[in-house]
Short mmCIF file of C-alpha atoms in Angstrom, two decimals:
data_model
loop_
_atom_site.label_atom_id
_atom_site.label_comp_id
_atom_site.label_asym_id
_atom_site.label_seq_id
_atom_site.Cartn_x
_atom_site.Cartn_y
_atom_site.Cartn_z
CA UNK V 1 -64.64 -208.24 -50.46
CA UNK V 2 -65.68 -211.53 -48.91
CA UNK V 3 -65.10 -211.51 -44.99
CA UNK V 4 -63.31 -214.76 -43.17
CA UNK V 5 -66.93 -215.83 -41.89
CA UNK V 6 -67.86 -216.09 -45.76
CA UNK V 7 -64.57 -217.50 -46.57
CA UNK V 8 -64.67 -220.10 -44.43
CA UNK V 9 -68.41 -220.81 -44.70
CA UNK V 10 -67.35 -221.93 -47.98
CA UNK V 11 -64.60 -223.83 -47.85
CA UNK V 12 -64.83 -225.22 -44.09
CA UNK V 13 -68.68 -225.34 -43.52
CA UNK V 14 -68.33 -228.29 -40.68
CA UNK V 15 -66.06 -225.91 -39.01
CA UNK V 16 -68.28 -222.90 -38.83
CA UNK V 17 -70.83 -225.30 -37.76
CA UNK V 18 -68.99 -226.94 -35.19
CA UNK V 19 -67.56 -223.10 -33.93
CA UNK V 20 -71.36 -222.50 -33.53
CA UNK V 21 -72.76 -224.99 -31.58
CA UNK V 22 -70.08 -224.67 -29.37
CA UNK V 23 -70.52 -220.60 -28.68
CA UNK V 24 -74.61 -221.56 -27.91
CA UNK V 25 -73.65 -223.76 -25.35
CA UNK V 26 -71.80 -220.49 -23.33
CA UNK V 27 -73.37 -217.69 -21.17
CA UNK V 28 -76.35 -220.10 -21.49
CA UNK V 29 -77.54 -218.07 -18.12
CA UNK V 30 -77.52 -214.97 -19.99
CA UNK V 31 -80.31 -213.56 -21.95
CA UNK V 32 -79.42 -213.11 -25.89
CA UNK V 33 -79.77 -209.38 -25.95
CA UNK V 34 -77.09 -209.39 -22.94
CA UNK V 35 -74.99 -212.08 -24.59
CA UNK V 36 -74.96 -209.28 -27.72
CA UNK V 37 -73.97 -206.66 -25.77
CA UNK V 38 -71.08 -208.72 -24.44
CA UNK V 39 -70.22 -209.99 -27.64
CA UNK V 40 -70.27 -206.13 -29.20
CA UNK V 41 -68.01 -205.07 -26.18
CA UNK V 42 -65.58 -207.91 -26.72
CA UNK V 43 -65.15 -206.98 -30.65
CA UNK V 44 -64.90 -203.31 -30.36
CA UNK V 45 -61.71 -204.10 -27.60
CA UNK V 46 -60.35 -206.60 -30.18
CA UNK V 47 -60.86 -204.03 -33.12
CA UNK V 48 -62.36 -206.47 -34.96
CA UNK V 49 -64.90 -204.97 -37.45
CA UNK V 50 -66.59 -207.65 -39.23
CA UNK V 51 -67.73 -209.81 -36.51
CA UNK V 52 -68.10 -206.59 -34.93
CA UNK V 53 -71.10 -205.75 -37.10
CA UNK V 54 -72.48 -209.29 -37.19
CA UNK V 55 -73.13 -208.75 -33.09
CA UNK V 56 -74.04 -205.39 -33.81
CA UNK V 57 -77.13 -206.57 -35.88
CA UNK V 58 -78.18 -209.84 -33.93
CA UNK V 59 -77.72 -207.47 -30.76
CA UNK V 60 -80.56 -204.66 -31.93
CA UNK V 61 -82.02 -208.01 -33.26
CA UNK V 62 -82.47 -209.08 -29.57
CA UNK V 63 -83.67 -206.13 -28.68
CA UNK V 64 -80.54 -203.93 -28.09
CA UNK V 65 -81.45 -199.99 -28.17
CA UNK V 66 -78.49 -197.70 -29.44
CA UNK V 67 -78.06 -196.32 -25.94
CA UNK V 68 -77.49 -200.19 -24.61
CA UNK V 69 -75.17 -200.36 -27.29
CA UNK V 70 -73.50 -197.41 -27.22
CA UNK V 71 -72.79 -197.96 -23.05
CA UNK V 72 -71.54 -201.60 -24.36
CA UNK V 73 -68.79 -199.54 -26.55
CA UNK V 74 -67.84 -196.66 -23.43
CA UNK V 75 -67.38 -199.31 -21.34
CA UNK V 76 -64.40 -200.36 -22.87
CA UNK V 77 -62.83 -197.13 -22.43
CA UNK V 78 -60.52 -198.08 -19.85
CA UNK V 79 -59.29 -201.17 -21.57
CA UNK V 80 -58.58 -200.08 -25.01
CA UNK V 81 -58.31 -196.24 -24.85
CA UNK V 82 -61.02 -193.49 -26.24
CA UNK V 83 -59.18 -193.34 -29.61
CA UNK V 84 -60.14 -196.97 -30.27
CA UNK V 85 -63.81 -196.27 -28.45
CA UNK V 86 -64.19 -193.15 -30.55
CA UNK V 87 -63.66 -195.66 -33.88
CA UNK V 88 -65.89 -198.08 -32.63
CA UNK V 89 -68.51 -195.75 -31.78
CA UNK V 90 -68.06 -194.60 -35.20
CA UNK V 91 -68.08 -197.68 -37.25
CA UNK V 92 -71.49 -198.77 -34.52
CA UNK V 93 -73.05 -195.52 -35.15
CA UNK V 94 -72.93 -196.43 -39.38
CA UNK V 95 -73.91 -200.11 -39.06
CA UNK V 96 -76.86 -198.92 -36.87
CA UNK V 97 -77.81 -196.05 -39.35
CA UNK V 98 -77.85 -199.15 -42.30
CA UNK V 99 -80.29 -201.37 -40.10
CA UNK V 100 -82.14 -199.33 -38.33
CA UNK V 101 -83.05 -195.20 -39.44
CA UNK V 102 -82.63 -192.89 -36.58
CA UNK V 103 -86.20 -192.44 -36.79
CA UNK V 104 -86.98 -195.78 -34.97
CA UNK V 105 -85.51 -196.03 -31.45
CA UNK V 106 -83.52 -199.57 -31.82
#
């Protein structure tokens, strides 16, 4: 199944373009590791999955260990409740295991 990113990619390149020179332009003070972990918070409170596992990689891409990651998650605990942490610890915890073996500390 193709996600909305891949949809639109397709059929609205200029827009995905567009959509990402804006989002460099923000948290410019931020280093991109920290922007990830932001970004991976934001998605896990918005239950958003896909995007969720695009910051998920460019996050341990910057740098991110699992333990950075995993605090990113807990942290939304009071926002969106520990069922919805739980999930996205869950659905983390399997995109991690894909990119990076638990064997290597990411």
């Amino acid at each position: 199944m193709k996600s909305g990113l891949d949809i639109l990619r397709q059929s609205r390149p200029e827009l995905v373009e567009a959509l990402g020179n804006f989002l460099q332009q923000l948290g410019t003070h931020l280093d991109g590791r920290t922007r990830q972990l932001i970004q991976v918070a934001l998605n896990a409170a918005q239950g958003a999955r896909p995007t969720l596992k695009l910051h998920l990689i460019e996050a341990v891409r910057q740098g991110a260990t699992r333990d950075e990651i995993l605090d990113a998650l807990t942290l939304t605990l009071p926002m969106i409740g520990l069922p919805a942490v739980m999930e996205a610890v869950a659905f983390a915890d399997e995109v991690l295991d894909q990119i990076a073996p638990r064997s290597v500390e990411v």
